[in-house]
PDB file of C-alpha atoms in Angstrom:
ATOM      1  CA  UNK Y   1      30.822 -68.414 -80.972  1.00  0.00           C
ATOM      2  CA  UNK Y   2      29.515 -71.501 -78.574  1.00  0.00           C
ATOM      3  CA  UNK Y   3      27.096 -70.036 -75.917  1.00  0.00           C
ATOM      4  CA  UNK Y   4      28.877 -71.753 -73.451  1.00  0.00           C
ATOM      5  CA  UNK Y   5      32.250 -70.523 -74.800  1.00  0.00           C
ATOM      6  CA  UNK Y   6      30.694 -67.000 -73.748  1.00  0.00           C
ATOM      7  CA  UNK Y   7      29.546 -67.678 -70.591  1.00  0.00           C
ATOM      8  CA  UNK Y   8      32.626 -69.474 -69.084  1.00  0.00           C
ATOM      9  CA  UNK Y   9      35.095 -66.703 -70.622  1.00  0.00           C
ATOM     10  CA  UNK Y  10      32.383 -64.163 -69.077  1.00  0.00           C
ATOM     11  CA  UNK Y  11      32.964 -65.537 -65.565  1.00  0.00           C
ATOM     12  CA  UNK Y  12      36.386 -67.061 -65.394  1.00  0.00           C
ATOM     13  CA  UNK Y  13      38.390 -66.281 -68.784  1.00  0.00           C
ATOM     14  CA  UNK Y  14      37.636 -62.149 -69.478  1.00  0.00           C
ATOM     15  CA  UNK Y  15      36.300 -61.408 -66.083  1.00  0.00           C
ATOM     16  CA  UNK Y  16      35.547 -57.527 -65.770  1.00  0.00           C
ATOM     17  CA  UNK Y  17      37.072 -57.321 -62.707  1.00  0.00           C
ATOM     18  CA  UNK Y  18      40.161 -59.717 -62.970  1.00  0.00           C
ATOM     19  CA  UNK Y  19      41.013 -59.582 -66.241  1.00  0.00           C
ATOM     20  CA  UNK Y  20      39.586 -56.262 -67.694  1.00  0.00           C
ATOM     21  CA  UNK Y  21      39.557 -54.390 -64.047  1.00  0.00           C
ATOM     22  CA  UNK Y  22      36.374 -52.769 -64.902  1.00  0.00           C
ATOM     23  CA  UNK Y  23      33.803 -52.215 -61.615  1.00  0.00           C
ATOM     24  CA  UNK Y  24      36.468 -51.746 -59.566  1.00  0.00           C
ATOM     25  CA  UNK Y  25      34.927 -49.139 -57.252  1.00  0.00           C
ATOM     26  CA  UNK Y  26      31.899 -51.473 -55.884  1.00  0.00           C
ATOM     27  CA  UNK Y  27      34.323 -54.541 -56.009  1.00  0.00           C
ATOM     28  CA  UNK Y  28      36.518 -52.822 -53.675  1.00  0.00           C
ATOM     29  CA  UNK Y  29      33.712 -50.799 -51.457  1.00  0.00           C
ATOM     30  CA  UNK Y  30      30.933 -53.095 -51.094  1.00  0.00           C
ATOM     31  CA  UNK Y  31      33.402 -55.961 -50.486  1.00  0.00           C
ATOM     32  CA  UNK Y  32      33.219 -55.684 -46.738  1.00  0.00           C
ATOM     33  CA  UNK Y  33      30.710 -58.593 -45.657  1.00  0.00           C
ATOM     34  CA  UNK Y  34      29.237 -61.452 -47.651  1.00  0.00           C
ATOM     35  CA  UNK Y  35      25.462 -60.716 -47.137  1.00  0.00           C
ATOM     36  CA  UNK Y  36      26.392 -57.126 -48.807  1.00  0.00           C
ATOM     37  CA  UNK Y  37      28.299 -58.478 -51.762  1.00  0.00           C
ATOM     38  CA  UNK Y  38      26.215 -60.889 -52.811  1.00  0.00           C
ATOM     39  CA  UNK Y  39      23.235 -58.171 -52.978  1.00  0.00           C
ATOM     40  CA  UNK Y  40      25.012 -56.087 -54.909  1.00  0.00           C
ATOM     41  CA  UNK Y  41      26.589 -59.083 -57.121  1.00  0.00           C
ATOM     42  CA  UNK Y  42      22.542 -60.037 -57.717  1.00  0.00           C
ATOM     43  CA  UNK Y  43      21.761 -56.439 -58.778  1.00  0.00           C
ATOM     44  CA  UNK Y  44      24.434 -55.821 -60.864  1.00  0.00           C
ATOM     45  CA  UNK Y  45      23.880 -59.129 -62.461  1.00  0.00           C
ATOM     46  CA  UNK Y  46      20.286 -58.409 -62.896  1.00  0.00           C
ATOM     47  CA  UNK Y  47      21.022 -55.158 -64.458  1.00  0.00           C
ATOM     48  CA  UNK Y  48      24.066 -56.200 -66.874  1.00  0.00           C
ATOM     49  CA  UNK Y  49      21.664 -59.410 -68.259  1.00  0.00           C
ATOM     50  CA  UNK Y  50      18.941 -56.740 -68.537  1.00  0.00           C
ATOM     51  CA  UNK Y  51      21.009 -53.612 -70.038  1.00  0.00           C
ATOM     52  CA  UNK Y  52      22.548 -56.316 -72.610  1.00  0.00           C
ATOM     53  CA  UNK Y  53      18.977 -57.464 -73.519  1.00  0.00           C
ATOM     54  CA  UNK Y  54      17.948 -53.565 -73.952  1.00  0.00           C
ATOM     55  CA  UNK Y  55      20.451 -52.243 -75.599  1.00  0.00           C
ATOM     56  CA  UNK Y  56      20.910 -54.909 -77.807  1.00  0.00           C
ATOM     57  CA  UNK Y  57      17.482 -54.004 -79.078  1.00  0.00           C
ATOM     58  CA  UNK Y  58      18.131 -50.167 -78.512  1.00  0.00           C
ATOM     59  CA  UNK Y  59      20.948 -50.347 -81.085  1.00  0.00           C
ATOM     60  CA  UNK Y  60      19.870 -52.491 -84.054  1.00  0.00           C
ATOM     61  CA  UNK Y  61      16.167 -51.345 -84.005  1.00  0.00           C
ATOM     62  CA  UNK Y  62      16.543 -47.863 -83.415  1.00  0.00           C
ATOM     63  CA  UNK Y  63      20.080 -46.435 -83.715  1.00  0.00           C
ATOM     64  CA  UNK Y  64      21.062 -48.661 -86.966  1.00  0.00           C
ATOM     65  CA  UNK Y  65      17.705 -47.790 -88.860  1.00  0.00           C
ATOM     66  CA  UNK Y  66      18.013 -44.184 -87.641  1.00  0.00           C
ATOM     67  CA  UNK Y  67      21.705 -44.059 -88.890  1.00  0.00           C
ATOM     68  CA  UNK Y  68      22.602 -42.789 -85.427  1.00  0.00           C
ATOM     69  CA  UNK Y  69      24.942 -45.309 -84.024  1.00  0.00           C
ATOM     70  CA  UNK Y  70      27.620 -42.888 -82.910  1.00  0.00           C
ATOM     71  CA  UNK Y  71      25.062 -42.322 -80.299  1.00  0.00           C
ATOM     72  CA  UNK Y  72      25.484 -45.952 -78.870  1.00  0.00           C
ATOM     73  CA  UNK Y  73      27.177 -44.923 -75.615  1.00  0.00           C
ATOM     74  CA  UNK Y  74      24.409 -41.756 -74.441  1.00  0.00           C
ATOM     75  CA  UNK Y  75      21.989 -44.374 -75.299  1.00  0.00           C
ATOM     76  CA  UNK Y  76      23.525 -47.366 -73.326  1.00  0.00           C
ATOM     77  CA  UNK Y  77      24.050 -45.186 -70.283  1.00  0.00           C
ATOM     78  CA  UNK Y  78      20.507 -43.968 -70.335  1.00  0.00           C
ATOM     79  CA  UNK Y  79      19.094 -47.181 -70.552  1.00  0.00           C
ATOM     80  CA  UNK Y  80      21.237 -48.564 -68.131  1.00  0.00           C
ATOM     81  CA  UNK Y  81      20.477 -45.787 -65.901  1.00  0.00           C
ATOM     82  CA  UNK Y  82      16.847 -46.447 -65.865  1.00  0.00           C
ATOM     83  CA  UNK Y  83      17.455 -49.734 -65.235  1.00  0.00           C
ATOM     84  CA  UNK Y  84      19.428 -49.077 -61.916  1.00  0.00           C
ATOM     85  CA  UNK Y  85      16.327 -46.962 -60.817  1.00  0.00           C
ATOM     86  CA  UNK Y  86      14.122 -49.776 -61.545  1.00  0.00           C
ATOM     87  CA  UNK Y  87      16.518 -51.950 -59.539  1.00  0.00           C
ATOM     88  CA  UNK Y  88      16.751 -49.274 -56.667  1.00  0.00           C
ATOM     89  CA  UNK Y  89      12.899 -48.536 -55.945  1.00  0.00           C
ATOM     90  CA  UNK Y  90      12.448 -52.947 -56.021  1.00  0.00           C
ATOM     91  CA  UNK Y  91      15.206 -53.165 -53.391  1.00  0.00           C
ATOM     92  CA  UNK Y  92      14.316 -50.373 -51.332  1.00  0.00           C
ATOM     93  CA  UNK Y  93      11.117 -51.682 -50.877  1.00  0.00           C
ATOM     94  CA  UNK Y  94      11.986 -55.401 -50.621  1.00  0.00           C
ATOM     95  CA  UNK Y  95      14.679 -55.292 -48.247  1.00  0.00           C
ATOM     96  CA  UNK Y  96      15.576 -52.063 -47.143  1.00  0.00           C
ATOM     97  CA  UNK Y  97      18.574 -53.278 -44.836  1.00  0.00           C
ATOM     98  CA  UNK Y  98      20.159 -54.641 -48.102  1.00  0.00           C
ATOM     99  CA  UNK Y  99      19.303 -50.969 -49.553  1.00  0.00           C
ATOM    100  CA  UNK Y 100      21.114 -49.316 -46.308  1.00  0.00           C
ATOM    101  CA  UNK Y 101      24.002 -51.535 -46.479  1.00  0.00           C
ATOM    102  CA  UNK Y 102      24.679 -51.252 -50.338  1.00  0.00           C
ATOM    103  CA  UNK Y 103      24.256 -47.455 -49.459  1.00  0.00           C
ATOM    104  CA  UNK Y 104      25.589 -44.773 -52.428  1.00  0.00           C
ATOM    105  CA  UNK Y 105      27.180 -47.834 -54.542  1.00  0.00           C
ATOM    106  CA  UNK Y 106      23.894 -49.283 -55.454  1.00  0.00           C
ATOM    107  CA  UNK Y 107      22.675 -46.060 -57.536  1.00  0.00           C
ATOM    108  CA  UNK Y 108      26.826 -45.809 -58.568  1.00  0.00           C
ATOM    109  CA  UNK Y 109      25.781 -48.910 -60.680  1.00  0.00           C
ATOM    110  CA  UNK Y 110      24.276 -46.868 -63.533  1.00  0.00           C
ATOM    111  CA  UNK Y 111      28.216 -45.702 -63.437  1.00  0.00           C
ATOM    112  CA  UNK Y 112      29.685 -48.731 -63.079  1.00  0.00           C
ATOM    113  CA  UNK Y 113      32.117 -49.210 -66.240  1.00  0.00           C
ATOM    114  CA  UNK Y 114      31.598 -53.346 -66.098  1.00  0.00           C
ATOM    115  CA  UNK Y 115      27.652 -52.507 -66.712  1.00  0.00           C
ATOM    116  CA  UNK Y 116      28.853 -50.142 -69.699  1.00  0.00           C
ATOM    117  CA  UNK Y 117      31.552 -52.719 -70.717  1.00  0.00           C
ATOM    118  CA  UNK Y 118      29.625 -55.483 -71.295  1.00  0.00           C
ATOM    119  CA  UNK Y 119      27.183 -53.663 -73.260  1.00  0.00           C
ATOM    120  CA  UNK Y 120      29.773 -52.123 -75.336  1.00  0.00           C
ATOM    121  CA  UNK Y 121      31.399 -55.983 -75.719  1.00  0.00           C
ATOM    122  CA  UNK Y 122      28.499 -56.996 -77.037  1.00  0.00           C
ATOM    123  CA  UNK Y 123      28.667 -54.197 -79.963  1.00  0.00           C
ATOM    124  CA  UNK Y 124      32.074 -54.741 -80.437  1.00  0.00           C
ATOM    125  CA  UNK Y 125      32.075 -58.809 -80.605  1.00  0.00           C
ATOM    126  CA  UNK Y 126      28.990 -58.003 -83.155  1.00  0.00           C
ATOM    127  CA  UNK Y 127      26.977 -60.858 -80.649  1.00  0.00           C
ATOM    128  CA  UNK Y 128      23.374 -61.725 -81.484  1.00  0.00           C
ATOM    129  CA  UNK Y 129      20.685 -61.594 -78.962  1.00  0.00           C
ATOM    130  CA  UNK Y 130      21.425 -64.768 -76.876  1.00  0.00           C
ATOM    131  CA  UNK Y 131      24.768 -64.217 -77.145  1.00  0.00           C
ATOM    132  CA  UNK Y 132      24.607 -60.653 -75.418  1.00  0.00           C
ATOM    133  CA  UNK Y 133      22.373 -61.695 -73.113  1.00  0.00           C
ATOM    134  CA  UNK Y 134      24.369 -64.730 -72.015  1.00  0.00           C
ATOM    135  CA  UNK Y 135      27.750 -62.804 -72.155  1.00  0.00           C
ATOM    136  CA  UNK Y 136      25.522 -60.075 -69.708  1.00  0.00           C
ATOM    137  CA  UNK Y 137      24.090 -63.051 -67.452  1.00  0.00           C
ATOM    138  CA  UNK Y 138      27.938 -64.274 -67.628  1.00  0.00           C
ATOM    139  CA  UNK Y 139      29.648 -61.112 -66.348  1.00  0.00           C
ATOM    140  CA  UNK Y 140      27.329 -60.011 -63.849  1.00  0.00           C
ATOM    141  CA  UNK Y 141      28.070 -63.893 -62.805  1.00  0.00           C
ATOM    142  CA  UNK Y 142      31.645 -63.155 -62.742  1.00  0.00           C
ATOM    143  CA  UNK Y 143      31.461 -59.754 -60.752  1.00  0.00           C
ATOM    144  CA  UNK Y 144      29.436 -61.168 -57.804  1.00  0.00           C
ATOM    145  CA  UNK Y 145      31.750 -64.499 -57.784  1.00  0.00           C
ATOM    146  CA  UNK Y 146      34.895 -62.275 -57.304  1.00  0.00           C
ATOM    147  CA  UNK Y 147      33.100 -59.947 -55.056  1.00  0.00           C
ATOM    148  CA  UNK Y 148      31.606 -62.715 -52.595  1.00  0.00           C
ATOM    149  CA  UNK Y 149      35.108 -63.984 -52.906  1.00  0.00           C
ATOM    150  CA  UNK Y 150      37.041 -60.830 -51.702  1.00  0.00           C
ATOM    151  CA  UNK Y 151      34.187 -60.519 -49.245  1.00  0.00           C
ATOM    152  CA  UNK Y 152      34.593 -63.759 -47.677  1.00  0.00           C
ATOM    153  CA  UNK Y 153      38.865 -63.724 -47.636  1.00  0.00           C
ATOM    154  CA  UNK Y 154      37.494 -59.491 -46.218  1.00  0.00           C
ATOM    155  CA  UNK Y 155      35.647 -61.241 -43.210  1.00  0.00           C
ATOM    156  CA  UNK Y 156      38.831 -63.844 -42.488  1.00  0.00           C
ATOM    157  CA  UNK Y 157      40.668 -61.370 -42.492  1.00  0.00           C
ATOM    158  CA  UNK Y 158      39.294 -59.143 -40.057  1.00  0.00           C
ATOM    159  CA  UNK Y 159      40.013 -61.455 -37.023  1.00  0.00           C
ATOM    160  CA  UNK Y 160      44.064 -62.398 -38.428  1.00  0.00           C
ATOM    161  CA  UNK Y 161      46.813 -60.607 -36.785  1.00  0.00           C
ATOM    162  CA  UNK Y 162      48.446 -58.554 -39.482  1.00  0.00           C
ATOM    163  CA  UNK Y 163      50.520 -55.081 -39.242  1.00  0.00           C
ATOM    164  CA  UNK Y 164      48.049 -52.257 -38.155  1.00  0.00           C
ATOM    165  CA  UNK Y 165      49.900 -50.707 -41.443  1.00  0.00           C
ATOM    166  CA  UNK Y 166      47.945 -53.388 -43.927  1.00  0.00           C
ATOM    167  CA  UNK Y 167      44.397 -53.491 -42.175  1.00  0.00           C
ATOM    168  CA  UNK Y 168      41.129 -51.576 -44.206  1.00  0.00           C
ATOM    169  CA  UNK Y 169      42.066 -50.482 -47.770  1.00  0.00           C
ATOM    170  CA  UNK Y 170      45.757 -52.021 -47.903  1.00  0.00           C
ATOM    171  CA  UNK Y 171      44.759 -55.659 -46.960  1.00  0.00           C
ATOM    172  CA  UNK Y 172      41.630 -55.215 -49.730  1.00  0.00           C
ATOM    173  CA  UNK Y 173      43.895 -54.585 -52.554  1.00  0.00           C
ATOM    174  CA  UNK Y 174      46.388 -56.539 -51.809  1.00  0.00           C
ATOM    175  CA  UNK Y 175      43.518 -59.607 -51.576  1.00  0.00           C
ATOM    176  CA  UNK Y 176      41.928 -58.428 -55.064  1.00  0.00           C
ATOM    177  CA  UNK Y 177      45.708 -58.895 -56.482  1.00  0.00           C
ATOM    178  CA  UNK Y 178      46.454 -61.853 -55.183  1.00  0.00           C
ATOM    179  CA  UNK Y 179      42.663 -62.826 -56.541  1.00  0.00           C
ATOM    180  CA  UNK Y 180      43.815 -61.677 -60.077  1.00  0.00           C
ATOM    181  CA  UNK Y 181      46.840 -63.555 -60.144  1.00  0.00           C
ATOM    182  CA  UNK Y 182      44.924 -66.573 -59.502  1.00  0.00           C
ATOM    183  CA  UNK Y 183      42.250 -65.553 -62.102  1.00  0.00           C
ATOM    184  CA  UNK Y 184      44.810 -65.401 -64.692  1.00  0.00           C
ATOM    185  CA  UNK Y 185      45.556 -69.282 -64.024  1.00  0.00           C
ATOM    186  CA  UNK Y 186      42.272 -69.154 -66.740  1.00  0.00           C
ATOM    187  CA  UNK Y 187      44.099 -67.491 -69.756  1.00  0.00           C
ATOM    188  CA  UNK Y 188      43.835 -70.189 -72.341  1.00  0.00           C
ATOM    189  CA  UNK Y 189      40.866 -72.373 -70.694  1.00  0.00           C
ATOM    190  CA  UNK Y 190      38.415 -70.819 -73.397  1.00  0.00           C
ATOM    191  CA  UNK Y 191      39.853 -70.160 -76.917  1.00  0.00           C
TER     192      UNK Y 191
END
């Protein structure tokens, strides 16, 4: 498959969050203010290029010559769990109001289903390296677009006049659908 086949259908086409509504749970609670989203759209990023690169290597150099491949998924989370720690301790100590405002969802990463997803894609879709790297790079691309998205329509929001009865997790949800209509204008772009 083209390389840049995979890395527009990563970020517009099969989006985790529009399209396959995986890493819904940061999408929706870190969504509140731009600066916050786009931190945690860099880490996750970071982490889903990274955990595809790993665990690409994790499967066909260990688990395929061990005969062990049912063990794909215990390994992926482990290695994506070490990767959120890794991810954690540099942001902690690099900006540690990004680490107080990203709060419990940064170490809910290693649990984030998009960061498992895209690992498992990669199996699945039996990609090569560069393509599970690119499709990783492309779908942490296309989780912080949507979240700095519903971040910035978040902060608009916040200073409309709507029904007390829509405001916090109403208006949020009702935004991300609205967003997935509008993502679904991209079924067909990539073939």
């Amino acid at each position: 498959m083209n390389l840049m086949a995979i890395f527009l259908g990563g970020i517009f086409v099969n989006n985790f969050v529009m399209a396959k509504f995986l890493g819904t749970c940061p999408f929706l609670g870190v969504s509140k203010k731009i600066e916050t989203a786009v931190g945690m759209g860099i880490a996750v990023t970071f982490v889903m290029a990274l955990a595809s690169a790993v665990t690409y290597l994790v499967f066909y150099y260990i688990l395929v010559p061990l005969n062990i491949t049912y063990l794909y998924n215990i390994a992926f989370i482990l290695v994506i769990a070490a990767l959120v720690q890794l991810v954690e301790i540099f942001i902690k100590k690099s900006s540690p109001p990004l680490y107080q405002a990203l709060g419990i969802y940064l170490p809910l990463i290693t649990t984030n289903c998009a960061v498992l997803g895209v690992t498992v894609l990669n199996k699945t879709e039996g990609y090569n390296f560069l393509e599970a790297v690119v499709n990783g790079v492309a779908g942490g691309l296309g989780f912080m677009l949507v979240i700095v998205l519903l971040a910035g329509i978040r902060e608009r929001i916040e200073y409309a006049d709507i029904p007390a009865v829509f405001r916090g997790f109403p208006e949020a949800l009702l935004s991300a659908g609205l967003m997935a209509i509008a993502f679904l204008g991209f079924t067909g772009l990539i073939g």
